Tab-separated table of C-alpha atoms in Angstrom:
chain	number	residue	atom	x	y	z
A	1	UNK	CA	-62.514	-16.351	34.990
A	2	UNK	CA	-63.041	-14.312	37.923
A	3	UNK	CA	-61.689	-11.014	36.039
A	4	UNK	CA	-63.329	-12.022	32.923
A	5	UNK	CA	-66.989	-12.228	34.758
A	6	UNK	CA	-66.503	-9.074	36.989
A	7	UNK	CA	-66.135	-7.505	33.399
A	8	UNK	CA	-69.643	-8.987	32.249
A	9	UNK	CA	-71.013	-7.826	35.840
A	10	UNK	CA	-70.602	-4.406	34.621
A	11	UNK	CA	-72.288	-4.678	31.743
A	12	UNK	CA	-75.241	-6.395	33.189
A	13	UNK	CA	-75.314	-3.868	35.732
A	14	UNK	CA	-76.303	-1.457	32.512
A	15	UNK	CA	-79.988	-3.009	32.049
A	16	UNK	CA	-81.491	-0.929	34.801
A	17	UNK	CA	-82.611	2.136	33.507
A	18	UNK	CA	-82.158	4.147	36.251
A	19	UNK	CA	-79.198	3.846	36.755
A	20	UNK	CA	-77.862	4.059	32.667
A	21	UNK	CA	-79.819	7.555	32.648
A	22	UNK	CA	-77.369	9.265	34.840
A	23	UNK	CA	-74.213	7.355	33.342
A	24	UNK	CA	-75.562	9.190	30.002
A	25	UNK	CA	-76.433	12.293	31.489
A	26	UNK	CA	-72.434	12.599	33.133
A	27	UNK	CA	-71.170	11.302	29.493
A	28	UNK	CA	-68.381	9.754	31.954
A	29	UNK	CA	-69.420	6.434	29.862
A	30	UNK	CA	-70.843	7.517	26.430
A	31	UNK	CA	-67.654	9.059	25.341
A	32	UNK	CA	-64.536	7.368	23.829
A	33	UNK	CA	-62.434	9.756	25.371
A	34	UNK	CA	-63.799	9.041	28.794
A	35	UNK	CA	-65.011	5.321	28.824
A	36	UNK	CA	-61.640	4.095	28.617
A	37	UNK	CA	-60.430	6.109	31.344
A	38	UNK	CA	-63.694	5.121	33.556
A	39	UNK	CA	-62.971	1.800	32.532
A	40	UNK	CA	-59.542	1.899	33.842
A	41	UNK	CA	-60.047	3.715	36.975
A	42	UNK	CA	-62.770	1.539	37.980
A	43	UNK	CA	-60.385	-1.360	37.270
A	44	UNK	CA	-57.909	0.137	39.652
A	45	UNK	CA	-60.162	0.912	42.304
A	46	UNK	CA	-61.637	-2.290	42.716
A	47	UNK	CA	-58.099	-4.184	43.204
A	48	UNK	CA	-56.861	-1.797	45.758
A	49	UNK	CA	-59.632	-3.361	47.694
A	50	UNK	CA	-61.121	-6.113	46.719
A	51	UNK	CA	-57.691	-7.871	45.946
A	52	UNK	CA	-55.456	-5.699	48.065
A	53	UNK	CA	-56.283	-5.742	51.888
A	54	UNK	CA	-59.717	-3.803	52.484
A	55	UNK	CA	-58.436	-1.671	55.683
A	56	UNK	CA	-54.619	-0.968	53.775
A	57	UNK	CA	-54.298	2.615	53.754
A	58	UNK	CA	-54.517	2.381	50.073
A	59	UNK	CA	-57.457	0.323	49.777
A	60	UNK	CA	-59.244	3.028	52.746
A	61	UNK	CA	-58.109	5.823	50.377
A	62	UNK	CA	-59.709	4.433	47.214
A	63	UNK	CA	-62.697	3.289	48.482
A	64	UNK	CA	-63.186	6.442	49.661
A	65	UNK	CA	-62.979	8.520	46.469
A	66	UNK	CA	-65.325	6.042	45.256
A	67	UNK	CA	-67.509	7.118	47.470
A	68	UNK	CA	-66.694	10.907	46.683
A	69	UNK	CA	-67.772	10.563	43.288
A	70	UNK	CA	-70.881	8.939	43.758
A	71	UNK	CA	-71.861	11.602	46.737
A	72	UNK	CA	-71.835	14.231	44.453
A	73	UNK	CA	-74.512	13.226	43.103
A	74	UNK	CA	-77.173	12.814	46.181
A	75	UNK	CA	-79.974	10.843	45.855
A	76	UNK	CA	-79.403	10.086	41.995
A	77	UNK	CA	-77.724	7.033	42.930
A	78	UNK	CA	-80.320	5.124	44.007
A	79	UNK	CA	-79.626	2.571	46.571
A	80	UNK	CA	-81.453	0.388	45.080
A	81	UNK	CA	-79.249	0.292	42.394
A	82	UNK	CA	-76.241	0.771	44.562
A	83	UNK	CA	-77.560	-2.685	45.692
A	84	UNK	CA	-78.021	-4.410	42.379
A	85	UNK	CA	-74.061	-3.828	41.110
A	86	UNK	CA	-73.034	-5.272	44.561
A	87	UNK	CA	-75.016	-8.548	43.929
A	88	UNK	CA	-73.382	-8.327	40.364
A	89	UNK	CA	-70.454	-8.746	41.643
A	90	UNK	CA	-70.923	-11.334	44.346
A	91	UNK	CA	-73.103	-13.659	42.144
A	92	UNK	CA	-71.914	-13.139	38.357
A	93	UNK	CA	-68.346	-14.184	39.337
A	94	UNK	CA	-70.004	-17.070	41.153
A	95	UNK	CA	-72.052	-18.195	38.152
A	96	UNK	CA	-69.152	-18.435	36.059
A	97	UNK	CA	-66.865	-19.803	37.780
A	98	UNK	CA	-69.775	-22.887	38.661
A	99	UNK	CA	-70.026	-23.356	34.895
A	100	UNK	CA	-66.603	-23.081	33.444
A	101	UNK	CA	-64.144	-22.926	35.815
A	102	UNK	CA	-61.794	-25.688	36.549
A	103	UNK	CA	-63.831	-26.488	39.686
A	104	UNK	CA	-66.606	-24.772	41.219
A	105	UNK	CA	-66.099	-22.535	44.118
A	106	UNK	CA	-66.961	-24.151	48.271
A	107	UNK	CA	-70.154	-22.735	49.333
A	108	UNK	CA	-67.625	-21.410	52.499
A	109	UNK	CA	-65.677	-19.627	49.509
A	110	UNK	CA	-69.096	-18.375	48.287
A	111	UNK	CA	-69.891	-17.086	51.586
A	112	UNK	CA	-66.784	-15.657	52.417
A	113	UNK	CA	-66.732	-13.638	48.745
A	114	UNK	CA	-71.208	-12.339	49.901
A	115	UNK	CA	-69.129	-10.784	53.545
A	116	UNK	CA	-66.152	-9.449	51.955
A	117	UNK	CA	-68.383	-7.678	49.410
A	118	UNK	CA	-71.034	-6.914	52.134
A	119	UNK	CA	-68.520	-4.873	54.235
A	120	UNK	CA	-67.188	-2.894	51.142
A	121	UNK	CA	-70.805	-2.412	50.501
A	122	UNK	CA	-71.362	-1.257	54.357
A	123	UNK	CA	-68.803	1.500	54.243
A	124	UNK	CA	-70.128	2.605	50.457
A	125	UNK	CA	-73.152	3.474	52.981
A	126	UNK	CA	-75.647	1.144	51.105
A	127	UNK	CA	-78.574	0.528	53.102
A	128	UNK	CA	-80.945	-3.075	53.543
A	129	UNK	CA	-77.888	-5.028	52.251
A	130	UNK	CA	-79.785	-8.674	52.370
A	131	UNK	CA	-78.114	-10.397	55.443
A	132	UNK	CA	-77.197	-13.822	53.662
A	133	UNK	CA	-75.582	-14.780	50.497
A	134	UNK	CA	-79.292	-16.589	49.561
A	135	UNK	CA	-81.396	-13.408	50.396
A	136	UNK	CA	-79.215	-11.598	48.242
A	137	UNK	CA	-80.013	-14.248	45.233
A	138	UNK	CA	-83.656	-14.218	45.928
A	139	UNK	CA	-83.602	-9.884	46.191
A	140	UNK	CA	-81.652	-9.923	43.250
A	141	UNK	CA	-84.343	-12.457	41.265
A	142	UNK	CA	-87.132	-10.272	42.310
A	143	UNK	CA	-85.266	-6.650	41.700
A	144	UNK	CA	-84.099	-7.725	37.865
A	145	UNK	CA	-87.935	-9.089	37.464
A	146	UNK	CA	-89.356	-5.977	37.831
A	147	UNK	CA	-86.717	-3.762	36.625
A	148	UNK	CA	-84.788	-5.177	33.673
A	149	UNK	CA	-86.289	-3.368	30.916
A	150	UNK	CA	-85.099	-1.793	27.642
A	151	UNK	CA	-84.075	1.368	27.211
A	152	UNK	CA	-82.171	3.915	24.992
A	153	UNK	CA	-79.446	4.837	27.733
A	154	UNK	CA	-78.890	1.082	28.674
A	155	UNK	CA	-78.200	0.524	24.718
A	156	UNK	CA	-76.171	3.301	24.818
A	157	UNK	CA	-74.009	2.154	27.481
A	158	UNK	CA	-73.695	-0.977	26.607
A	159	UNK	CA	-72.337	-0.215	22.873
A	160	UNK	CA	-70.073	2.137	24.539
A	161	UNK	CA	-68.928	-0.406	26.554
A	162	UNK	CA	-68.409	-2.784	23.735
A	163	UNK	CA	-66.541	-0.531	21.611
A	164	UNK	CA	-64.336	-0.336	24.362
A	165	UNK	CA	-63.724	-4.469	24.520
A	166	UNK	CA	-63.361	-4.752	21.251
A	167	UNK	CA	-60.835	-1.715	20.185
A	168	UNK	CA	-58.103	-4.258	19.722
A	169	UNK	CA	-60.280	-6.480	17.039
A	170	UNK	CA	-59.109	-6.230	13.728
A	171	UNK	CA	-61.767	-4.468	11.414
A	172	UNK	CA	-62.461	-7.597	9.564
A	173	UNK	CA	-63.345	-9.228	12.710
A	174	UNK	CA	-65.348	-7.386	14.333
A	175	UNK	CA	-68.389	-8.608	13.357
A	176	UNK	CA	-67.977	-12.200	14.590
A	177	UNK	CA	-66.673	-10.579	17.885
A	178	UNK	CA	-69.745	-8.865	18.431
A	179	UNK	CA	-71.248	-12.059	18.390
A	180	UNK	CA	-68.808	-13.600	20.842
A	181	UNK	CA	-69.738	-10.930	22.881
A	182	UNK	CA	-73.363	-11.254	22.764
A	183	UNK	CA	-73.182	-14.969	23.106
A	184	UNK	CA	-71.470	-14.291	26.470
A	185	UNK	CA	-75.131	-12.464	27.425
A	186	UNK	CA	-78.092	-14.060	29.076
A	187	UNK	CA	-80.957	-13.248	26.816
A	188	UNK	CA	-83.078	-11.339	28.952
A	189	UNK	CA	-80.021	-9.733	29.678
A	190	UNK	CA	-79.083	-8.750	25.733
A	191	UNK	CA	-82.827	-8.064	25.561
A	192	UNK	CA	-82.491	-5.106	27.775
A	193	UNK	CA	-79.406	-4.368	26.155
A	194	UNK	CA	-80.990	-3.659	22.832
A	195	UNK	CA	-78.278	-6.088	21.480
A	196	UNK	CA	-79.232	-8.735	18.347
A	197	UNK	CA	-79.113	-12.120	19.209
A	198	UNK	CA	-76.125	-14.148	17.604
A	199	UNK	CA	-76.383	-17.085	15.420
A	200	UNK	CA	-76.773	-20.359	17.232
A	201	UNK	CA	-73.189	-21.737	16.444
A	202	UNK	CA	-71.839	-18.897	17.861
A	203	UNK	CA	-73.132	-19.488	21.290
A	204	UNK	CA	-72.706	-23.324	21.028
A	205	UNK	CA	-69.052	-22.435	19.881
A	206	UNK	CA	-68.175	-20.093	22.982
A	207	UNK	CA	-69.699	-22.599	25.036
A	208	UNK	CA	-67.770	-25.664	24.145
A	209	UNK	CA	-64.388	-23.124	24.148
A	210	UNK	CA	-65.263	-21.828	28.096
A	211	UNK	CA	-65.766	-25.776	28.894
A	212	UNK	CA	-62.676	-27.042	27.090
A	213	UNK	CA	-60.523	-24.835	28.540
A	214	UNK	CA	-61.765	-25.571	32.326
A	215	UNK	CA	-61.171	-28.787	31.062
A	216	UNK	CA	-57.340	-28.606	30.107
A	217	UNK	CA	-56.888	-26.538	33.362
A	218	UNK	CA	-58.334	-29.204	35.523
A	219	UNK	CA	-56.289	-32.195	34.217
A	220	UNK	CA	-52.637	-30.611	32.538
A	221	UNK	CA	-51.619	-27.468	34.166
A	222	UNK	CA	-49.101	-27.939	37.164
A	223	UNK	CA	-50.578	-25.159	40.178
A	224	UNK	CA	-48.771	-21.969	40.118
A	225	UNK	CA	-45.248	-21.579	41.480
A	226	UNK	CA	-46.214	-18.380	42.562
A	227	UNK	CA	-48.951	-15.996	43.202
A	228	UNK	CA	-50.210	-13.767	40.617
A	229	UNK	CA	-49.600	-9.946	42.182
A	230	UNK	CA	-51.900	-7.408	40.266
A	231	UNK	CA	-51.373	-4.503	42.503
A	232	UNK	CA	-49.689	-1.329	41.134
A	233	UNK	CA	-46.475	-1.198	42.754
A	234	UNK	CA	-45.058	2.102	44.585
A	235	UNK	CA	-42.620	4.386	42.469
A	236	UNK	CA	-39.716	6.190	43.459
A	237	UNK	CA	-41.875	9.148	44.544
A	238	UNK	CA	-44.274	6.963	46.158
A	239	UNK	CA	-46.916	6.599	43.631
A	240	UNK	CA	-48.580	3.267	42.690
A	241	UNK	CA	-47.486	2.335	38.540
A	242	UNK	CA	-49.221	-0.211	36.853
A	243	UNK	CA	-47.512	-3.407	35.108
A	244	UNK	CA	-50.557	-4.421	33.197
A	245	UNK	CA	-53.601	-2.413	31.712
A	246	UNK	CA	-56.715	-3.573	30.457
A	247	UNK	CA	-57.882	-0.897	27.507
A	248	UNK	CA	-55.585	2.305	27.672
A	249	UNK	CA	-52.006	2.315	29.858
A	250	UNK	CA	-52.938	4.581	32.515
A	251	UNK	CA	-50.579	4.588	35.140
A	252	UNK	CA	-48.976	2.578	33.683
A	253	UNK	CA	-44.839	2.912	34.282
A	254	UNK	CA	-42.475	4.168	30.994
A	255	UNK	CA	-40.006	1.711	30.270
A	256	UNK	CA	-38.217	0.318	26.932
A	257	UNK	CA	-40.294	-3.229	27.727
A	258	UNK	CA	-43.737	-1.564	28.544
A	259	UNK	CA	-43.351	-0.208	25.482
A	260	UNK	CA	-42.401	-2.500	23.157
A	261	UNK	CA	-44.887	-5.079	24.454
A	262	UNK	CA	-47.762	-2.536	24.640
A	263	UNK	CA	-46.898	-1.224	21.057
A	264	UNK	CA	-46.819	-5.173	19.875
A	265	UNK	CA	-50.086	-5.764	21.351
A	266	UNK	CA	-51.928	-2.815	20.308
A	267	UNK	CA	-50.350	-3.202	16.519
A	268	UNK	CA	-48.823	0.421	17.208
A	269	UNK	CA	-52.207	2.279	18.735
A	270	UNK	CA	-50.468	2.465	22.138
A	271	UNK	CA	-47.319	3.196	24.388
A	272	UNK	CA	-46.730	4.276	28.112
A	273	UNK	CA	-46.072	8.143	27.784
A	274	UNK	CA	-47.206	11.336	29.878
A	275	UNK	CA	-50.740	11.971	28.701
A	276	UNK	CA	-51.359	8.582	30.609
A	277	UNK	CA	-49.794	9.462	34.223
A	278	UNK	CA	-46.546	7.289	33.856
A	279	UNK	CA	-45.620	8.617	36.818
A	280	UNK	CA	-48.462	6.394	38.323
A	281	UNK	CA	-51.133	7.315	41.268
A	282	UNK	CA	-52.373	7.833	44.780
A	283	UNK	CA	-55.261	6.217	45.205
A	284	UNK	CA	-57.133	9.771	46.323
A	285	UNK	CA	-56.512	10.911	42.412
A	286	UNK	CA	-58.683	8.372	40.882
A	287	UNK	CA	-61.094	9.522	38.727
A	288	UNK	CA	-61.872	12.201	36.493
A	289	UNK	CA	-58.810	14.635	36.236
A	290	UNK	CA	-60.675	17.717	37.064
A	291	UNK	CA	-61.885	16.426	40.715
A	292	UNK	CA	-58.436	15.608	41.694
A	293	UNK	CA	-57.952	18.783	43.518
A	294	UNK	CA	-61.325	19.583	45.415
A	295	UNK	CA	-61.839	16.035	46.251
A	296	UNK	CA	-58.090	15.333	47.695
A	297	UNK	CA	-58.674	16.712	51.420
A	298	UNK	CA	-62.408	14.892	51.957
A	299	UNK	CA	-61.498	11.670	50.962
A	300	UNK	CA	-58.652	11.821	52.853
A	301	UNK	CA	-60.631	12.295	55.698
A	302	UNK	CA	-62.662	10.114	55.073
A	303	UNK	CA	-60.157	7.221	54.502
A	304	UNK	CA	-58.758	8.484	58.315
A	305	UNK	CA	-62.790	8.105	59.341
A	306	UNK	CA	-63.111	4.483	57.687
A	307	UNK	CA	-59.693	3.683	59.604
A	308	UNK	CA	-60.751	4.354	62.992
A	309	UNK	CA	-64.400	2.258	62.005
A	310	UNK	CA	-62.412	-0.607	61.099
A	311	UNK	CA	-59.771	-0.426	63.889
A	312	UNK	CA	-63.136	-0.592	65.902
A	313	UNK	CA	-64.656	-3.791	64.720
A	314	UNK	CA	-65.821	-2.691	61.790
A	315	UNK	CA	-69.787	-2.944	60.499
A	316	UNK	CA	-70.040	-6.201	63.318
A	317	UNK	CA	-69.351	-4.148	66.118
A	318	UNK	CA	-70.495	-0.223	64.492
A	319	UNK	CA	-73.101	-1.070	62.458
A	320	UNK	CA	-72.930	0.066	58.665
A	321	UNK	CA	-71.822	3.401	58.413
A	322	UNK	CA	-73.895	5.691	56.135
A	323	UNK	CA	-71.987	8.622	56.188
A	324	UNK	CA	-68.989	6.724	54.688
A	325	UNK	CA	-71.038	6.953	51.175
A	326	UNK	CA	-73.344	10.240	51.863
């Protein structure tokens, strides 16, 4: 559920204008050739460290391309908006989990996710991060009041997006998955969207599915034997291949099996091969292709910078450190 609502957090994230004006003006998420790549990057950034370790040198390394890639383009990325996708994905993940998980989350587990994000969100350089998990709600309440509106580059970005979900949907069903998808959407939230509202049975149908299965996880599955691992795993030159892909098998590692299952599950559209970097990833290559170069040295020094900060008690002891996203 967690993965599944991070996913919608994006998308939300989409009905503030200002922000879906530069996404359109980059084309880095109104393209099908680069949305699934975006998509996939982002995907990989986020569990080097937000499920990997924060201060890994991995985790340093990606965060800090991140912030790279939004530095290049100044003061265009507001803060305030900077801001708003950090709440989305402290509070969205909460929300679901509280209504269809198999058991709601501790308010310490709550907490814990508002500091974890809060510190990631310190050493992006955002500034005025609300101190407490409940100023970040009520900020949040009053931010989307004022500025979730419609507009033409949030419905762009949000069909984009949806296109991308729903690539492996049978033609014939793609119609009734568009309303699955809507259903999923608050509806000030598909308001802002520009999406159509689906028919009542649809919503009422997802609903009762999200609850049943909470259900049948609380009461019949055994807990796990073992942990579930989704962190690329280093390569015999040292580079980080994926097991598992969400859209399109970047970095994902060639072998008979990968290939096989992702040709099964993709009814033929897709197998492990060069044009998706097999050979896998450093974390300071993330992103579009073209930056890999020019960007490799700064973030690199940056990741050393970030080091030292947390080695140093990190934003408790420093104070949040701007320059990390500037």
């Amino acid at each position: 559920m967690h993965f599944f609502s991070t996913s919608l957090a994006l998308v939300k994230t989409y009905t503030i204008a200002s922000g879906t004006s530069l996404l359109v003006a980059t084309r880095q998420l109104t393209t099908s050739k680069n949305v699934g790549k975006r998509a996939e990057d982002t995907g990989v950034a986020l569990t080097e460290f937000v499920v990997g370790f924060v201060d890994s040198e991995r985790a340093l390394r990606a965060l800090s391309k991140v912030n790279w890639l939004h530095g290049r383009y100044g003061a265009k990325v507001k803060n305030r908006d900077m801001t708003h996708t950090l709440a989305m994905f402290v509070l969205e993940p909460q929300r679901w989990i509280e209504a269809y998980e198999w058991r709601p989350m501790t308010y310490m587990e709550k907490v814990a996710m508002f500091v974890y994000w809060k510190e990631v969100g310190n050493r992006m350089g955002i500034e005025d991060i609300p101190p407490t998990l409940e100023k970040l709600q009520e900020w949040t309440v009053a931010f989307e009041k004022e500025n979730m509106v419609y507009s033409d580059d949030n419905k762009i970005c949000a069909e984009t997006t949806m296109e991308l979900y729903l690539r492996g949907v049978p033609p014939f069903a793609r119609g009734f998955a568009k309303d699955v998808a809507n259903s999923l959407l608050e509806d000030r939230v598909r308001l802002a969207l520009g999406s159509p509202e689906p028919p009542a049975y649809v919503k009422h149908l997802v609903v009762f599915i999200l609850k049943t299965r909470g259900w049948v996880v609380r009461n019949f599955f055994l807990p796990r034997l073992s942990s579930v691992d989704p962190l690329a795993k280093k390569g015999p030159d040292g580079r980080l291949q994926r097991d598992r892909f969400a859209f399109e098998p970047w970095y994902v590692k060639d072998s008979w099996l990968q290939k096989l299952g992702m040709w099964l599950s993709s009814r033929g559209r897709l197998v492990p091969g060069d044009e998706w970097k097999t050979s896998g990833y450093f974390p300071e290559e993330i992103g579009p292709s073209e930056h890999i170069e020019k960007s490799r040295e700064p973030v690199l020094q940056q990741a050393e910078a970030m080091r030292k900060y947390a080695e140093s008690g990190g934003a408790s002891v420093m104070g949040c450190p701007f320059s990390f996203g500037k």
